[in-house]
Amino acid sequence: MKNKMITLVLIFMFCFNTASYAFSLEDAAEVFKGAIEDIVNYYIGSGYEELTEEALATAAMKGMFSVLDDYSEYYTLDEYKSFMESSTGQFFGVGIVITPIDGSITVVEVIPNSPAEKAGIQKDDILLSVEGEAVTGYTTEKVALLVKGEVNTNVNLVIKRGGDEIKVTLTRQLIKVNPVVVQMIDEVIADADPADQIGYIKISEFNANMLDYLIPELERLKKEGVTTLVLDLRNNFGGILEETLGLSSYFMNRGLITTLVDKTGEQTEYVSLSEANFDKIVLLVNKYSASATELFAGALRDTKRAIIVGETTFGKGVAQRLLFNPKGGAYKLTMEEYLTPLGDHLNNKGVAPDVEFVIPDYIYDITTRYYYGDQDANLIKAKRILIYLGYPIANTNDQFDQALLDAICAFQSKMGLYVYGGLDYTTQRSLNTALYEEVGQNDRQLRKAWEVAKYYNEFKR
C-alpha cells in the first residue's frame, strides 16, 4: 500500500506540473519564495545541512546569472567589495601583492610609498601569519581578506626572510594601484637609439587611478620634446569607461569617440572636446586586449590617430553596468554595445592590427606523432612556431610538406635531438619550450612596435 501511495503522489505531481499558464513576474516571485521556504523547512540532504534563506537566495541569483553572457555576474556584498577594489584600483591595506609559491604566501611586489615599503617589507618575503593566524597553504583571497581592513587600523604580520622570522605591525592606509609604467623605448629595448626620443607607455588596466598617474607623465614627455609614443596595451582587459573616454579624448581631435547602443536601440554618443596630443602613436595589442582597450583602439584607428601593431584583439564589444541592491548584493549586467566612430561592431570580432605580428600558439594536444605527408591542424601550429624561431617555411597550411620536414630536421639538430624529421612527442614539447624561452627573452612584438614608431610615416595608412 505504501508503494502505491508514493506512486500516486508522484503521478499527481507530474500531472500538476504539466499544466500550462501565463507565467508572470509575480508568479516567479512566489515560486522563488515558496522554494526557499520549502528547502529551509524540509530539506535534509546527505548531512542534514542547515541552509539559510540568504544562502539559498544567493545560490538562486548566481544560478540565474549563469544563463547570461560571460560578462554578467552576481556578487554578494563581500564579492562586491572585492570587485570594487579591483576595478577602482583602491583599497585599504598595507601595499603588498602576494601569491602562493610552493605552498607559501610570498610577496611578489611591494607598492611604492605604501606602509609595507616604509616598514621594510621586501619582494620574496614569505608571509607566515596575520594577527596570529598561520596562513601557510591559504588562498591569496583568504589572506588578502585578513590583511585588508579599516583605514588607520593596525595589522600584525610575521614574515620569513631567509632563516629569520620578523614581526611587523603596519597601519592600514588607502592604497592606490598605479597601472602605468612610463619609460623611454631605449630603457626597454637595449639596442634602441636614445636619440629617437620614443616614449614607451605600458597600461595594465584602465582603473580609476590611470589618468591621475598617466597624464602628468605624458605632459612631462611633451615638455621634453617627445612626439612619438608606443602604447603597450597587451593583456589589458579594460576597465572603467570614464577613464577610457578621458584617455581617448587626450589623444584625439574633437569628434566622436564611441556610441553606446542599448536593448531598445537608443544611442548615447561620447565625444572628444579637446585637441590631439602627440604626433605619432603606435598601439601594441594582442588577443588578450579586451573591452575598454578595444574601444580605445577602435577610436584611434577610425580617426587615424594611431597605427595598431600586434594581434586581433579579444572581441568584447559590450559594456556592463553595475547595479547595487543593499538587500541582496550587486550585479554586473551587460546592457549596451559600443560602436567605433565609423560604426564598426567589435563584439566577437575585435580590432584587427594594421601591422600584424602574432605570437604563435603552443601545441596543446600532444597525443599524435606526425610524419611527411600527414595533414593536421597541429601542423599549422608547428609551422608558425618554427617560423617565429627563424626557420624558413613559406606557408602555414596543415600539410606536412618538404619545407616542414627540412625545418624539423634543422630544429632537431640544433636542440640535440635525434634527427629524422618526424614531429614526435619530444620534438613537439621542445618546440613549446623553445617558443616559451624566445618570447621571454626577446619581445619581438615590442620590437616590431618600435620599428613602426621609428619609421612611422612608412607604415602609416
Short mmCIF file of C-alpha atoms in Angstrom, two decimals:
data_model
loop_
_atom_site.label_atom_id
_atom_site.label_comp_id
_atom_site.label_asym_id
_atom_site.label_seq_id
_atom_site.Cartn_x
_atom_site.Cartn_y
_atom_site.Cartn_z
CA MET A 1 0.00 0.00 0.00
CA LYS A 2 2.81 2.41 0.87
CA ASN A 3 4.49 1.98 -2.53
CA LYS A 4 1.20 2.55 -4.33
CA MET A 5 0.63 5.76 -2.40
CA ILE A 6 4.09 7.07 -3.33
CA THR A 7 3.39 6.24 -6.99
CA LEU A 8 0.08 8.08 -6.87
CA VAL A 9 1.69 11.14 -5.30
CA LEU A 10 4.39 11.26 -8.00
CA ILE A 11 1.84 10.88 -10.77
CA PHE A 12 -0.24 13.66 -9.28
CA MET A 13 2.79 15.95 -9.08
CA PHE A 14 3.80 15.29 -12.69
CA CYS A 15 0.25 15.84 -13.92
CA PHE A 16 0.01 19.07 -11.98
CA ASN A 17 3.32 20.37 -13.34
CA THR A 18 2.26 19.83 -16.94
CA ALA A 19 -0.47 22.46 -16.62
CA SER A 20 0.29 25.50 -18.80
CA TYR A 21 -0.50 29.07 -17.96
CA ALA A 22 0.93 32.56 -18.48
CA PHE A 23 3.90 32.90 -16.14
CA SER A 24 4.19 36.41 -14.71
CA LEU A 25 6.88 38.15 -12.69
CA GLU A 26 4.62 37.86 -9.64
CA ASP A 27 4.38 34.10 -10.22
CA ALA A 28 8.18 33.88 -10.38
CA ALA A 29 8.48 35.72 -7.08
CA GLU A 30 6.00 33.33 -5.45
CA VAL A 31 7.78 30.26 -6.85
CA PHE A 32 11.12 31.63 -5.69
CA LYS A 33 9.81 32.40 -2.18
CA GLY A 34 7.99 29.09 -1.86
CA ALA A 35 11.01 27.03 -2.93
CA ILE A 36 13.26 28.75 -0.40
CA GLU A 37 10.72 28.19 2.39
CA ASP A 38 10.32 24.50 1.50
CA ILE A 39 14.08 23.90 1.38
CA VAL A 40 14.65 25.66 4.72
CA ASN A 41 11.76 23.83 6.40
CA TYR A 42 12.02 20.33 4.94
CA TYR A 43 15.30 19.62 3.12
CA ILE A 44 17.63 17.24 4.96
CA GLY A 45 20.25 16.35 2.30
CA SER A 46 23.07 13.93 2.90
CA GLY A 47 24.29 15.59 6.08
CA TYR A 48 21.18 17.42 7.28
CA GLU A 49 22.78 20.73 6.31
CA GLU A 50 21.44 23.97 7.73
CA LEU A 51 20.73 26.19 4.72
CA THR A 52 19.76 29.77 5.39
CA GLU A 53 17.36 31.81 3.32
CA GLU A 54 20.22 34.17 2.47
CA ALA A 55 22.45 31.35 1.20
CA LEU A 56 19.64 29.93 -0.93
CA ALA A 57 18.75 33.34 -2.37
CA THR A 58 22.40 33.90 -3.27
CA ALA A 59 22.60 30.49 -4.95
CA ALA A 60 19.42 31.23 -6.89
CA MET A 61 20.74 34.61 -8.05
CA LYS A 62 24.03 33.11 -9.15
CA GLY A 63 22.15 30.39 -10.99
CA MET A 64 20.03 32.97 -12.81
CA PHE A 65 23.10 34.94 -13.90
CA SER A 66 24.82 31.74 -15.05
CA VAL A 67 22.49 31.58 -18.06
CA LEU A 68 23.54 35.08 -19.19
CA ASP A 69 26.73 36.00 -21.05
CA ASP A 70 30.22 35.56 -19.61
CA TYR A 71 30.41 39.22 -18.54
CA SER A 72 27.26 39.46 -16.40
CA GLU A 73 27.75 38.38 -12.81
CA TYR A 74 26.04 38.46 -9.43
CA TYR A 75 28.06 39.47 -6.35
CA THR A 76 27.45 39.01 -2.66
CA LEU A 77 28.30 42.06 -0.55
CA ASP A 78 31.81 40.73 0.16
CA GLU A 79 32.34 39.88 -3.52
CA TYR A 80 31.05 43.31 -4.50
CA LYS A 81 33.57 44.97 -2.19
CA SER A 82 36.39 42.91 -3.66
CA PHE A 83 35.25 43.69 -7.21
CA MET A 84 35.14 47.41 -6.50
CA GLU A 85 38.65 47.32 -5.04
CA SER A 86 39.89 45.52 -8.14
CA SER A 87 38.15 47.77 -10.68
CA THR A 88 38.92 51.07 -8.97
CA GLY A 89 42.46 50.13 -8.01
CA GLN A 90 41.92 51.46 -4.49
CA PHE A 91 41.70 49.59 -1.19
CA PHE A 92 42.56 49.90 2.48
CA GLY A 93 45.56 47.71 3.12
CA VAL A 94 49.32 47.66 3.58
CA GLY A 95 50.54 47.65 -0.02
CA ILE A 96 51.78 44.16 -0.84
CA VAL A 97 50.97 41.89 -3.77
CA ILE A 98 51.04 38.22 -2.75
CA THR A 99 50.78 34.85 -4.46
CA PRO A 100 51.18 31.21 -3.32
CA ILE A 101 54.58 29.78 -4.29
CA ASP A 102 55.33 26.19 -3.27
CA GLY A 103 52.60 26.41 -0.62
CA SER A 104 53.92 29.63 0.93
CA ILE A 105 52.25 33.05 0.66
CA THR A 106 55.01 35.05 -0.99
CA VAL A 107 55.34 38.80 -1.53
CA VAL A 108 55.86 39.38 -5.26
CA GLU A 109 55.54 43.17 -5.25
CA VAL A 110 55.68 45.98 -2.72
CA ILE A 111 53.74 49.08 -3.77
CA PRO A 112 55.86 52.26 -3.62
CA ASN A 113 55.20 54.65 -0.70
CA SER A 114 52.94 52.09 0.99
CA PRO A 115 53.03 51.14 4.70
CA ALA A 116 54.73 47.89 3.68
CA GLU A 117 57.55 49.64 1.84
CA LYS A 118 58.07 52.11 4.68
CA ALA A 119 58.30 49.19 7.14
CA GLY A 120 60.94 47.48 5.02
CA ILE A 121 58.94 44.53 3.67
CA GLN A 122 60.69 43.18 0.58
CA LYS A 123 59.91 41.17 -2.52
CA ASP A 124 60.25 37.40 -1.86
CA ASP A 125 59.42 37.76 1.84
CA ILE A 126 57.17 34.89 2.97
CA LEU A 127 54.06 35.74 4.97
CA LEU A 128 53.71 33.29 7.87
CA SER A 129 50.84 34.73 9.91
CA VAL A 130 48.32 37.56 10.12
CA GLU A 131 47.09 38.56 13.60
CA GLY A 132 48.47 35.29 14.93
CA GLU A 133 46.67 33.14 12.36
CA ALA A 134 49.04 30.95 10.32
CA VAL A 135 48.41 31.49 6.60
CA THR A 136 50.68 28.88 5.03
CA GLY A 137 48.59 26.97 2.49
CA TYR A 138 45.82 29.61 2.42
CA THR A 139 44.50 31.01 -0.84
CA THR A 140 45.53 34.51 -1.90
CA GLU A 141 41.95 35.73 -1.48
CA LYS A 142 41.68 34.44 2.09
CA VAL A 143 44.97 36.05 3.12
CA ALA A 144 44.02 39.33 1.44
CA LEU A 145 40.80 39.48 3.48
CA LEU A 146 42.85 39.08 6.67
CA VAL A 147 45.35 41.78 5.71
CA LYS A 148 42.85 44.35 4.47
CA GLY A 149 40.68 46.31 6.88
CA GLU A 150 39.52 49.72 8.02
CA VAL A 151 41.78 52.70 7.40
CA ASN A 152 44.15 53.67 10.26
CA THR A 153 43.78 50.28 11.96
CA ASN A 154 46.79 48.10 12.70
CA VAL A 155 47.56 44.61 11.45
CA ASN A 156 50.29 42.37 12.87
CA LEU A 157 52.27 40.21 10.45
CA VAL A 158 55.02 37.67 10.81
CA ILE A 159 57.24 37.31 7.75
CA LYS A 160 60.10 35.00 6.95
CA ARG A 161 63.20 36.33 5.23
CA GLY A 162 65.91 33.76 4.75
CA GLY A 163 66.24 31.99 8.08
CA ASP A 164 64.78 34.86 10.12
CA GLU A 165 61.22 35.44 11.31
CA ILE A 166 60.32 39.12 11.59
CA LYS A 167 57.32 40.62 13.39
CA VAL A 168 55.87 43.72 11.74
CA THR A 169 52.98 45.96 12.77
CA LEU A 170 51.53 48.02 9.92
CA THR A 171 48.83 50.67 9.83
CA ARG A 172 46.35 50.19 7.02
CA GLN A 173 46.08 53.11 4.61
CA LEU A 174 44.37 53.90 1.32
CA ILE A 175 46.41 52.12 -1.34
CA LYS A 176 46.18 53.29 -4.94
CA VAL A 177 47.38 50.86 -7.59
CA ASN A 178 49.33 52.53 -10.38
CA PRO A 179 48.55 50.68 -13.65
CA VAL A 180 51.00 52.77 -15.67
CA VAL A 181 54.71 52.38 -16.46
CA VAL A 182 56.35 55.28 -18.32
CA GLN A 183 59.81 54.90 -19.83
CA MET A 184 61.77 55.73 -22.95
CA ILE A 185 61.99 52.97 -25.54
CA ASP A 186 65.75 52.64 -25.07
CA GLU A 187 65.10 51.69 -21.44
CA VAL A 188 63.15 48.58 -22.51
CA ILE A 189 64.94 47.73 -25.78
CA ALA A 190 68.69 47.64 -25.25
CA ASP A 191 69.73 48.47 -28.81
CA ALA A 192 67.21 51.29 -29.33
CA ASP A 193 68.76 54.69 -30.02
CA PRO A 194 68.05 57.24 -27.23
CA ALA A 195 68.24 59.98 -29.87
CA ASP A 196 64.99 58.67 -31.41
CA GLN A 197 63.11 60.11 -28.42
CA ILE A 198 60.32 57.50 -28.45
CA GLY A 199 58.25 57.20 -25.30
CA TYR A 200 57.07 53.79 -24.05
CA ILE A 201 53.84 53.59 -22.02
CA LYS A 202 52.60 50.31 -20.53
CA ILE A 203 48.99 50.41 -19.27
CA SER A 204 47.87 47.23 -17.50
CA GLU A 205 44.25 48.33 -16.89
CA PHE A 206 42.01 51.38 -17.09
CA ASN A 207 41.35 51.67 -13.36
CA ALA A 208 40.22 54.78 -11.51
CA ASN A 209 43.80 55.96 -10.96
CA MET A 210 45.02 55.61 -14.53
CA LEU A 211 44.57 59.17 -15.76
CA ASP A 212 45.84 60.66 -12.50
CA TYR A 213 49.11 58.78 -12.90
CA LEU A 214 49.42 58.96 -16.68
CA ILE A 215 48.53 62.49 -17.75
CA PRO A 216 51.29 64.23 -15.73
CA GLU A 217 53.81 61.81 -17.21
CA LEU A 218 52.57 62.47 -20.73
CA GLU A 219 52.80 66.22 -20.16
CA ARG A 220 56.36 65.76 -18.91
CA LEU A 221 57.28 63.84 -22.08
CA LYS A 222 55.79 66.62 -24.21
CA LYS A 223 57.93 69.23 -22.44
CA GLU A 224 60.99 67.07 -23.10
CA GLY A 225 60.24 67.13 -26.82
CA VAL A 226 58.85 63.61 -27.23
CA THR A 227 56.43 63.40 -30.16
CA THR A 228 56.27 59.62 -30.73
CA LEU A 229 54.74 57.05 -28.34
CA VAL A 230 54.42 53.30 -28.15
CA LEU A 231 51.34 52.49 -26.04
CA ASP A 232 51.55 48.88 -24.86
CA LEU A 233 48.03 47.60 -24.16
CA ARG A 234 48.75 43.88 -24.36
CA ASN A 235 46.87 41.79 -21.79
CA ASN A 236 44.85 44.86 -20.79
CA PHE A 237 41.33 43.54 -20.14
CA GLY A 238 39.79 47.03 -19.99
CA GLY A 239 38.31 48.84 -17.03
CA ILE A 240 36.34 51.97 -16.30
CA LEU A 241 34.58 53.66 -19.21
CA GLU A 242 35.19 57.20 -17.97
CA GLU A 243 38.96 56.63 -17.78
CA THR A 244 38.94 55.19 -21.29
CA LEU A 245 37.00 58.14 -22.66
CA GLY A 246 39.38 60.56 -20.96
CA LEU A 247 42.44 58.93 -22.47
CA SER A 248 40.79 58.74 -25.90
CA SER A 249 39.97 62.45 -25.71
CA TYR A 250 43.59 63.25 -24.81
CA PHE A 251 44.90 61.64 -27.99
CA MET A 252 42.05 62.54 -30.37
CA ASN A 253 40.91 65.73 -32.03
CA ARG A 254 37.36 66.94 -31.49
CA GLY A 255 34.82 64.37 -32.60
CA LEU A 256 33.06 61.11 -31.83
CA ILE A 257 34.85 58.59 -29.61
CA THR A 258 32.19 55.87 -29.36
CA THR A 259 28.46 55.22 -29.46
CA LEU A 260 26.75 53.02 -26.88
CA VAL A 261 23.56 51.28 -28.02
CA ASP A 262 21.09 49.71 -25.56
CA LYS A 263 18.46 46.97 -25.99
CA THR A 264 15.87 49.40 -27.35
CA GLY A 265 18.25 50.83 -29.91
CA GLU A 266 18.70 54.10 -28.04
CA GLN A 267 22.13 55.57 -28.70
CA THR A 268 24.41 57.58 -26.45
CA GLU A 269 27.34 59.34 -28.10
CA TYR A 270 30.59 60.24 -26.34
CA VAL A 271 32.77 62.86 -27.96
CA SER A 272 36.19 64.40 -27.58
CA LEU A 273 36.19 68.15 -26.95
CA SER A 274 39.96 68.61 -26.92
CA GLU A 275 42.82 68.77 -29.40
CA ALA A 276 45.09 65.80 -30.05
CA ASN A 277 48.41 65.35 -28.26
CA PHE A 278 51.49 63.68 -29.77
CA ASP A 279 52.04 63.33 -33.50
CA LYS A 280 52.88 59.65 -33.84
CA ILE A 281 51.20 56.92 -31.79
CA VAL A 282 51.69 53.16 -32.04
CA LEU A 283 49.23 50.91 -30.20
CA LEU A 284 50.57 47.46 -29.33
CA VAL A 285 47.76 44.95 -28.70
CA ASN A 286 47.27 41.19 -28.54
CA LYS A 287 44.42 38.69 -28.33
CA TYR A 288 44.02 39.46 -24.61
CA SER A 289 43.45 43.19 -25.15
CA ALA A 290 39.74 43.49 -24.43
CA SER A 291 36.69 45.63 -23.72
CA ALA A 292 37.62 49.26 -22.96
CA THR A 293 41.01 48.66 -24.57
CA GLU A 294 39.22 47.76 -27.79
CA LEU A 295 37.01 50.84 -27.53
CA PHE A 296 40.16 52.96 -27.24
CA ALA A 297 41.94 51.17 -30.09
CA GLY A 298 38.88 51.39 -32.35
CA ALA A 299 38.51 55.12 -31.70
CA LEU A 300 42.15 55.90 -32.53
CA ARG A 301 42.07 53.60 -35.55
CA ASP A 302 38.95 55.15 -37.08
CA THR A 303 40.20 58.69 -36.56
CA LYS A 304 43.64 57.77 -37.99
CA ARG A 305 45.41 58.80 -34.81
CA ALA A 306 47.42 55.60 -34.37
CA ILE A 307 48.97 52.62 -36.12
CA ILE A 308 47.93 49.35 -34.45
CA VAL A 309 50.55 46.61 -34.18
CA GLY A 310 50.23 43.03 -32.94
CA GLU A 311 47.23 40.69 -32.99
CA THR A 312 43.48 40.99 -33.45
CA THR A 313 42.03 41.89 -30.07
CA PHE A 314 39.72 39.76 -27.91
CA GLY A 315 36.34 40.88 -29.27
CA LYS A 316 34.41 42.10 -26.22
CA GLY A 317 32.37 44.95 -27.63
CA VAL A 318 29.71 45.16 -24.93
CA ALA A 319 29.52 47.30 -21.80
CA GLN A 320 28.29 46.33 -18.35
CA ARG A 321 26.58 48.50 -15.77
CA LEU A 322 26.96 47.81 -12.06
CA LEU A 323 23.65 47.76 -10.19
CA PHE A 324 23.58 47.69 -6.40
CA ASN A 325 20.89 46.33 -4.11
CA PRO A 326 21.63 46.84 -0.39
CA LYS A 327 19.38 43.88 0.49
CA GLY A 328 20.97 41.44 -1.91
CA GLY A 329 24.45 42.34 -3.09
CA ALA A 330 25.07 43.74 -6.54
CA TYR A 331 25.31 42.60 -10.11
CA LYS A 332 27.15 43.49 -13.25
CA LEU A 333 24.83 43.32 -16.26
CA THR A 334 25.56 43.61 -19.97
CA MET A 335 23.30 46.47 -21.06
CA GLU A 336 24.93 48.14 -24.06
CA GLU A 337 27.05 47.51 -27.12
CA TYR A 338 29.63 50.05 -28.15
CA LEU A 339 30.48 51.06 -31.70
CA THR A 340 33.58 52.73 -33.09
CA PRO A 341 33.38 56.26 -34.55
CA LEU A 342 32.74 54.75 -38.01
CA GLY A 343 30.00 52.48 -36.62
CA ASP A 344 32.03 49.26 -36.50
CA HIS A 345 30.76 46.47 -34.23
CA LEU A 346 33.61 44.91 -32.25
CA ASN A 347 31.80 42.23 -30.25
CA ASN A 348 33.04 38.74 -31.21
CA LYS A 349 35.19 40.45 -33.83
CA GLY A 350 37.85 42.61 -32.19
CA VAL A 351 40.16 45.21 -33.68
CA ALA A 352 42.49 43.94 -36.39
CA PRO A 353 46.04 45.35 -36.41
CA ASP A 354 47.39 47.49 -39.21
CA VAL A 355 50.72 45.68 -38.84
CA GLU A 356 50.21 42.08 -37.80
CA PHE A 357 52.74 40.33 -35.59
CA VAL A 358 51.31 37.22 -33.96
CA ILE A 359 52.84 35.17 -31.15
CA PRO A 360 52.22 31.53 -32.18
CA ASP A 361 50.01 29.27 -30.08
CA TYR A 362 51.64 26.43 -28.21
CA ILE A 363 50.96 22.85 -29.28
CA TYR A 364 48.45 21.83 -26.60
CA ASP A 365 47.30 18.45 -27.89
CA ILE A 366 50.48 16.36 -27.86
CA THR A 367 48.92 12.95 -28.44
CA THR A 368 49.87 12.18 -32.05
CA ARG A 369 53.13 11.84 -33.93
CA TYR A 370 53.26 13.41 -37.39
CA TYR A 371 55.30 12.46 -40.45
CA TYR A 372 55.85 13.61 -44.01
CA GLY A 373 52.57 13.57 -45.94
CA ASP A 374 50.29 13.92 -42.87
CA GLN A 375 47.61 16.58 -42.57
CA ASP A 376 46.50 18.06 -39.23
CA ALA A 377 45.74 21.40 -37.53
CA ASN A 378 48.69 20.91 -35.15
CA LEU A 379 51.00 21.15 -38.15
CA ILE A 380 49.85 24.75 -38.59
CA LYS A 381 50.95 25.47 -35.02
CA ALA A 382 54.28 23.71 -35.58
CA LYS A 383 54.95 25.73 -38.72
CA ARG A 384 54.12 29.02 -37.03
CA ILE A 385 56.41 28.25 -34.09
CA LEU A 386 59.26 27.31 -36.43
CA ILE A 387 58.76 30.48 -38.48
CA TYR A 388 58.78 32.53 -35.27
CA LEU A 389 62.03 30.81 -34.27
CA GLY A 390 63.57 31.81 -37.61
CA TYR A 391 63.20 28.70 -39.78
CA PRO A 392 62.31 29.33 -43.47
CA ILE A 393 58.80 27.98 -44.15
CA ALA A 394 56.82 29.65 -46.93
CA ASN A 395 53.29 28.69 -45.85
CA THR A 396 51.31 27.84 -42.75
CA ASN A 397 48.88 25.28 -44.14
CA ASP A 398 48.09 21.99 -42.41
CA GLN A 399 50.29 19.84 -44.71
CA PHE A 400 53.44 18.06 -43.60
CA ASP A 401 55.42 19.15 -46.65
CA GLN A 402 59.10 19.25 -47.55
CA ALA A 403 59.62 22.69 -46.02
CA LEU A 404 58.30 21.48 -42.65
CA LEU A 405 60.44 18.33 -42.87
CA ASP A 406 63.58 20.38 -43.53
CA ALA A 407 62.77 22.81 -40.69
CA ILE A 408 62.14 20.00 -38.20
CA CYS A 409 65.42 18.33 -39.12
CA ALA A 410 67.28 21.62 -38.61
CA PHE A 411 65.48 22.19 -35.28
CA GLN A 412 66.20 18.67 -34.04
CA SER A 413 69.87 19.08 -34.96
CA LYS A 414 70.11 22.41 -33.10
CA MET A 415 68.40 21.02 -29.98
CA GLY A 416 70.50 17.85 -29.88
CA LEU A 417 67.54 15.58 -30.65
CA TYR A 418 67.50 12.53 -32.89
CA VAL A 419 67.44 13.97 -36.41
CA TYR A 420 64.96 12.22 -38.67
CA GLY A 421 62.26 14.80 -39.47
CA GLY A 422 59.38 13.29 -37.54
CA LEU A 423 57.25 15.56 -35.35
CA ASP A 424 57.22 13.22 -32.37
CA TYR A 425 56.20 13.97 -28.76
CA THR A 426 59.70 15.04 -27.71
CA THR A 427 60.05 17.40 -30.66
CA GLN A 428 56.63 18.94 -30.03
CA ARG A 429 57.49 19.60 -26.38
CA SER A 430 60.85 21.04 -27.42
CA LEU A 431 59.09 23.42 -29.82
CA ASN A 432 56.88 24.63 -26.96
CA THR A 433 59.90 25.11 -24.69
CA ALA A 434 61.85 26.98 -27.37
CA LEU A 435 58.87 29.27 -28.04
CA TYR A 436 58.42 29.98 -24.32
CA GLU A 437 62.08 30.86 -23.90
CA GLU A 438 62.19 33.01 -27.04
CA VAL A 439 59.09 35.01 -26.04
CA GLY A 440 60.53 35.58 -22.57
CA GLN A 441 63.97 36.62 -23.74
CA ASN A 442 63.13 38.54 -26.89
CA ASP A 443 59.90 40.54 -27.03
CA ARG A 444 59.55 40.59 -30.80
CA GLN A 445 56.10 42.18 -30.74
CA LEU A 446 57.53 45.15 -28.86
CA ARG A 447 60.47 45.31 -31.25
CA LYS A 448 58.03 45.45 -34.16
CA ALA A 449 56.12 48.27 -32.49
CA TRP A 450 59.45 50.09 -32.01
CA GLU A 451 60.24 49.62 -35.71
CA VAL A 452 56.85 51.04 -36.70
CA ALA A 453 57.33 54.00 -34.35
CA LYS A 454 60.83 54.65 -35.69
CA TYR A 455 59.70 54.58 -39.35
CA TYR A 456 56.18 55.78 -38.67
CA ASN A 457 55.47 57.51 -41.99
CA GLU A 458 56.43 54.42 -43.95
CA PHE A 459 53.79 52.34 -42.15
CA LYS A 460 51.05 54.97 -41.98
CA ARG A 461 47.87 54.14 -43.88
#
